[in-house]
């Protein structure tokens, strides 16, 4: 069995956007100064690598936060340059400019290696976006979360924010994108939720429990009772051949780590769980993945699944 840990490193300002809060500069963003050092320490302690999907515009301002990428065997993937939640609605030329700028900025943070993986902001893709991904040097896309219930819950939350007059910048997206296959498959830019044996794109979807399709991601690890999460995880590990655990850098922070997080905690329950408790749960999960599977970066798995 193959497993990966992929961490979306979204700066704090994007959480203000999701919750429709006024944007303001975050002094010394704790995503880069606190969460990332904690992640590298935890990964080293368990002895597993991870793939870090970075927002190039912000990550490039914090090069020291990524000095551990090379020595730790981690991989940097592209989470786009601007992390615009509407990227999937842009035209192809604008998308190409954004992704090329991201690659240039991120390569130095990936120990000088080319960027070979992409994850779209907000799990939303389009034919134009994936056509660009396909035409650049990427070996895989990992943007799809095949969880219909997640789609429904997010659509409801976005609708609610709209009704309260505080629109979220996050997009509802398209249902079919949340109902695709659970394991790696080749596909096309036009319908990435449908497998196509000779498709040019390799999709590495994020992990869900195979029957209920409950997302097994960082947010569920802190939100669900441990016993429930562990049961869903056991079922997934016994039935899937590939487990791509997705989490966010904010998953190792709590409300006490920064004044901005204290404010966000009113909207995000996960920030009310202590960082120590979340670290304990993540360490246990990473250890379980290491016992059950070959834990490697998504780039390593992509290469083994689709050698060039
Ligand atoms: Zn993101």
Coordinates of C-alpha atoms and ligand atoms in Angstrom, one line a residue:
X1 CA 0.0 0.0 0.0
X2 CA 1.1 3.6 -0.7
X3 CA 0.5 6.6 1.5
X4 CA 1.3 10.3 1.3
X5 CA 1.0 13.2 3.6
X6 CA 0.3 16.4 1.8
X7 CA 0.2 19.8 3.5
X8 CA -1.5 22.8 2.0
X9 CA 0.5 25.8 3.3
X10 CA -2.2 28.5 3.1
X11 CA -1.2 31.8 4.7
X12 CA -3.5 33.2 7.4
X13 CA -4.9 35.9 5.1
X14 CA -6.8 33.2 3.1
X15 CA -8.8 32.1 6.2
X16 CA -10.0 35.7 6.5
X17 CA -11.1 35.4 2.8
X18 CA -12.9 32.1 3.4
X19 CA -14.9 33.6 6.3
X20 CA -15.6 36.9 4.5
X21 CA -13.6 38.9 7.1
X22 CA -11.9 42.2 6.1
X23 CA -8.4 41.6 4.8
X24 CA -5.5 43.0 6.7
X25 CA -1.8 42.3 6.8
X26 CA -0.7 39.5 9.2
X27 CA 2.5 40.5 11.0
X28 CA 4.9 37.5 11.2
X29 CA 2.4 35.0 9.8
X30 CA 2.5 32.0 12.3
X31 CA 1.9 29.6 9.4
X32 CA 5.6 30.2 8.3
X33 CA 7.2 31.0 11.7
X34 CA 5.4 28.5 14.0
X35 CA 3.4 25.8 12.1
X36 CA 6.1 24.8 9.5
X37 CA 8.9 24.3 12.1
X38 CA 6.4 22.2 14.1
X39 CA 5.6 20.1 11.0
X40 CA 9.3 19.5 10.1
X41 CA 10.0 18.5 13.7
X42 CA 7.0 16.1 13.7
X43 CA 7.9 14.5 10.3
X44 CA 11.5 14.0 11.5
X45 CA 10.3 12.5 14.7
X46 CA 8.1 9.9 13.0
X47 CA 10.6 9.5 10.1
X48 CA 8.2 10.2 7.1
X49 CA 8.4 12.8 4.3
X50 CA 5.6 15.0 3.1
X51 CA 4.5 17.1 0.0
X52 CA 4.1 20.8 0.8
X53 CA 1.8 22.6 -1.6
X54 CA 2.9 26.3 -1.4
X55 CA 1.3 29.6 -2.4
X56 CA 4.3 30.9 -4.3
X57 CA 3.6 34.6 -3.7
X58 CA 3.8 34.2 0.1
X59 CA 6.2 31.2 0.4
X60 CA 8.9 33.1 -1.6
X61 CA 8.9 35.7 1.2
X62 CA 9.8 33.1 3.8
X63 CA 12.7 31.1 2.2
X64 CA 14.2 30.2 5.6
X65 CA 11.0 28.3 6.5
X66 CA 11.7 25.8 3.7
X67 CA 15.4 25.1 4.4
X68 CA 14.4 21.7 5.8
X69 CA 12.7 20.6 2.5
X70 CA 15.9 19.0 1.0
X71 CA 17.3 17.3 4.1
X72 CA 13.9 16.0 5.2
X73 CA 13.2 14.3 1.8
X74 CA 10.1 16.5 1.5
X75 CA 8.7 17.8 -1.8
X76 CA 7.4 21.2 -2.7
X77 CA 4.4 21.3 -5.0
X78 CA 2.6 24.2 -6.6
X79 CA -0.6 25.6 -4.9
X80 CA -0.5 28.4 -7.6
X81 CA 1.1 31.9 -7.3
X82 CA -1.8 34.0 -6.0
X83 CA -4.1 31.3 -4.5
X84 CA -7.1 33.0 -6.0
X85 CA -10.2 31.0 -5.1
X86 CA -11.5 32.0 -8.6
X87 CA -8.5 30.6 -10.4
X88 CA -10.7 27.9 -12.0
X89 CA -12.8 30.7 -13.6
X90 CA -9.8 32.5 -15.2
X91 CA -8.9 32.3 -18.9
X92 CA -6.1 30.0 -20.0
X93 CA -3.5 32.8 -20.6
X94 CA -3.9 34.2 -17.1
X95 CA -3.8 30.7 -15.6
X96 CA -0.6 30.0 -17.5
X97 CA 1.1 33.2 -16.3
X98 CA 0.1 32.4 -12.7
X99 CA 1.4 28.8 -12.7
X100 CA 4.6 29.7 -14.6
X101 CA 5.3 32.4 -12.0
X102 CA 4.7 29.9 -9.2
X103 CA 7.1 27.4 -10.7
X104 CA 9.9 30.0 -11.0
X105 CA 9.4 31.2 -7.4
X106 CA 9.0 27.7 -5.9
X107 CA 11.9 25.8 -7.5
X108 CA 14.5 27.4 -5.2
X109 CA 12.4 26.3 -2.2
X110 CA 12.3 22.7 -3.6
X111 CA 16.0 22.3 -3.1
X112 CA 16.5 23.5 -6.7
X113 CA 14.4 20.6 -8.2
X114 CA 11.6 21.3 -10.7
X115 CA 8.0 21.5 -9.5
X116 CA 6.1 18.4 -10.6
X117 CA 2.9 18.4 -8.7
X118 CA -0.1 20.8 -8.6
X119 CA -3.0 21.3 -6.2
X120 CA -5.7 23.9 -7.0
X121 CA -6.9 26.5 -4.5
X122 CA -10.2 25.4 -2.8
X123 CA -10.3 22.0 -4.5
X124 CA -11.9 23.6 -7.6
X125 CA -10.5 22.8 -11.1
X126 CA -11.6 23.6 -14.7
X127 CA -10.7 22.3 -18.2
X128 CA -8.6 25.4 -18.8
X129 CA -6.7 25.0 -15.5
X130 CA -6.0 21.3 -16.0
X131 CA -5.0 21.9 -19.6
X132 CA -2.3 24.3 -18.4
X133 CA -1.2 21.8 -15.7
X134 CA -1.0 19.2 -18.4
X135 CA 1.1 21.4 -20.7
X136 CA 3.6 22.4 -18.1
X137 CA 6.2 19.9 -16.6
X138 CA 3.9 18.5 -13.9
X139 CA 3.8 14.7 -13.4
X140 CA 0.5 14.7 -11.4
X141 CA -2.4 16.8 -10.2
X142 CA -3.8 16.3 -6.7
X143 CA -6.7 18.7 -6.6
X144 CA -9.7 16.4 -6.2
X145 CA -11.4 15.5 -3.0
X146 CA -14.0 12.8 -3.9
X147 CA -16.4 13.6 -1.1
X148 CA -20.0 14.6 -2.1
X149 CA -20.9 15.4 1.5
X150 CA -18.0 17.8 1.8
X151 CA -19.3 19.6 -1.4
X152 CA -22.8 19.9 0.1
X153 CA -21.5 21.1 3.5
X154 CA -19.3 23.7 1.9
X155 CA -22.0 24.9 -0.4
X156 CA -24.3 25.4 2.6
X157 CA -21.7 27.3 4.5
X158 CA -20.9 29.6 1.5
X159 CA -24.7 30.2 1.1
X160 CA -25.0 31.0 4.7
X161 CA -22.2 33.6 4.6
X162 CA -23.9 35.2 1.6
X163 CA -27.2 35.5 3.4
X164 CA -25.5 37.2 6.4
X165 CA -24.1 39.8 4.0
X166 CA -20.5 38.6 4.5
X167 CA -19.8 36.7 1.2
X168 CA -17.0 34.1 1.3
X169 CA -14.3 34.2 -1.4
X170 CA -14.4 30.4 -1.6
X171 CA -16.4 29.0 -4.5
X172 CA -19.1 26.4 -4.5
X173 CA -17.5 24.5 -7.4
X174 CA -19.0 21.7 -9.4
X175 CA -20.6 18.6 -7.9
X176 CA -19.1 16.0 -10.3
X177 CA -15.6 17.0 -9.2
X178 CA -16.4 15.7 -5.7
X179 CA -17.7 12.3 -6.9
X180 CA -14.7 10.9 -8.8
X181 CA -12.6 7.8 -8.2
X182 CA -10.8 7.2 -4.9
X183 CA -7.5 5.9 -6.1
X184 CA -4.9 7.2 -8.6
X185 CA -6.1 7.2 -12.2
X186 CA -5.3 8.7 -15.6
X187 CA -7.8 11.2 -16.9
X188 CA -8.4 14.2 -19.1
X189 CA -8.5 18.0 -18.4
X190 CA -12.1 18.1 -19.8
X191 CA -13.6 15.6 -17.3
X192 CA -11.0 14.9 -14.6
X193 CA -13.6 12.9 -12.4
X194 CA -13.8 10.2 -15.2
X195 CA -10.9 7.8 -15.6
X196 CA -9.5 7.6 -19.1
X197 CA -6.7 5.0 -19.7
X198 CA -4.8 7.0 -22.2
X199 CA -5.5 10.4 -20.6
X200 CA -2.6 12.8 -20.3
X201 CA -3.2 13.6 -16.7
X202 CA -2.4 11.6 -13.6
X203 CA -4.8 12.4 -10.8
X204 CA -3.9 11.5 -7.2
X205 CA -7.1 12.2 -5.2
X206 CA -7.3 13.0 -1.5
X207 CA -8.3 10.3 1.0
X208 CA -11.9 9.6 1.9
X209 CA -13.4 6.6 3.7
X210 CA -14.5 4.3 0.8
X211 CA -18.2 3.7 1.7
X212 CA -19.4 6.9 3.3
X213 CA -16.8 9.0 1.5
X214 CA -16.2 11.0 4.7
X215 CA -13.1 13.0 3.9
X216 CA -10.1 11.8 5.9
X217 CA -8.3 15.1 6.1
X218 CA -6.7 17.3 8.8
X219 CA -10.0 19.0 9.6
X220 CA -11.8 15.7 10.3
X221 CA -8.9 14.5 12.5
X222 CA -9.5 17.4 14.8
X223 CA -13.3 17.6 14.5
X224 CA -14.3 13.9 14.8
X225 CA -14.0 11.9 18.1
X226 CA -10.8 9.9 17.9
X227 CA -12.6 6.6 18.1
X228 CA -14.8 7.5 15.0
X229 CA -11.8 8.8 13.0
X230 CA -9.8 5.7 13.8
X231 CA -12.6 3.4 12.7
X232 CA -13.0 5.2 9.4
X233 CA -9.2 5.2 9.0
X234 CA -9.0 1.4 9.5
X235 CA -11.7 0.8 6.9
X236 CA -9.9 3.1 4.4
X237 CA -6.5 1.5 5.1
X238 CA -8.0 -2.0 4.6
X239 CA -9.7 -1.2 1.3
X240 CA -7.6 1.4 -0.5
X241 CA -4.3 0.8 -2.2
X242 CA -3.4 4.5 -2.0
X243 CA -4.0 6.9 0.9
X244 CA -3.3 10.6 0.3
X245 CA -3.8 12.4 3.7
X246 CA -4.4 16.1 3.1
X247 CA -4.1 18.7 5.8
X248 CA -3.3 22.3 6.2
X249 CA -0.4 24.0 7.9
X250 CA -2.9 25.7 10.3
X251 CA -3.7 22.2 11.6
X252 CA -0.7 22.5 13.9
X253 CA -1.7 25.9 15.4
X254 CA -4.3 26.9 18.0
X255 CA -5.9 30.2 19.1
X256 CA -3.1 31.0 21.5
X257 CA -0.4 31.0 18.8
X258 CA -1.2 34.5 17.4
X259 CA -3.7 37.3 17.9
X260 CA -5.2 36.7 14.4
X261 CA -5.9 33.1 15.3
X262 CA -7.8 34.1 18.4
X263 CA -10.2 36.0 16.2
X264 CA -10.5 33.2 13.6
X265 CA -11.3 30.7 16.4
X266 CA -14.8 32.2 16.5
X267 CA -15.3 30.8 13.0
X268 CA -13.1 27.7 13.1
X269 CA -13.7 25.1 15.8
X270 CA -10.4 23.3 15.0
X271 CA -8.5 26.4 16.4
X272 CA -10.1 25.7 19.8
X273 CA -8.4 22.3 20.0
X274 CA -4.9 22.8 21.5
X275 CA -1.9 22.5 19.2
X276 CA -0.5 19.9 21.6
X277 CA -3.5 17.7 21.2
X278 CA -3.6 18.0 17.4
X279 CA 0.1 17.2 17.3
X280 CA -0.5 14.1 19.4
X281 CA -3.3 12.9 17.0
X282 CA -1.1 13.7 13.9
X283 CA 1.9 11.8 15.3
X284 CA -0.4 8.7 15.9
X285 CA -1.8 8.9 12.4
X286 CA 1.6 9.4 10.7
X287 CA 2.9 6.4 12.8
X288 CA -0.1 4.3 11.6
X289 CA 0.5 5.2 8.0
X290 CA 4.2 4.3 8.4
X291 CA 3.2 0.9 9.8
X292 CA 0.6 0.1 7.1
X293 CA 2.1 1.6 4.0
X294 CA 5.1 2.9 2.1
X295 CA 4.9 6.6 3.0
X296 CA 6.5 8.7 0.3
X297 CA 6.0 12.1 -1.4
X298 CA 3.3 12.4 -4.1
X299 CA 6.2 12.9 -6.7
X300 CA 7.7 9.6 -5.7
X301 CA 4.4 7.8 -6.0
X302 CA 3.6 9.5 -9.3
X303 CA 6.9 8.4 -10.7
X304 CA 6.3 4.8 -9.7
X305 CA 2.8 4.8 -11.0
X306 CA 3.6 6.5 -14.3
X307 CA 7.3 6.1 -15.2
X308 CA 8.3 8.4 -18.1
Ligands
LIG1 ZN1 -5.2 26.3 -0.3

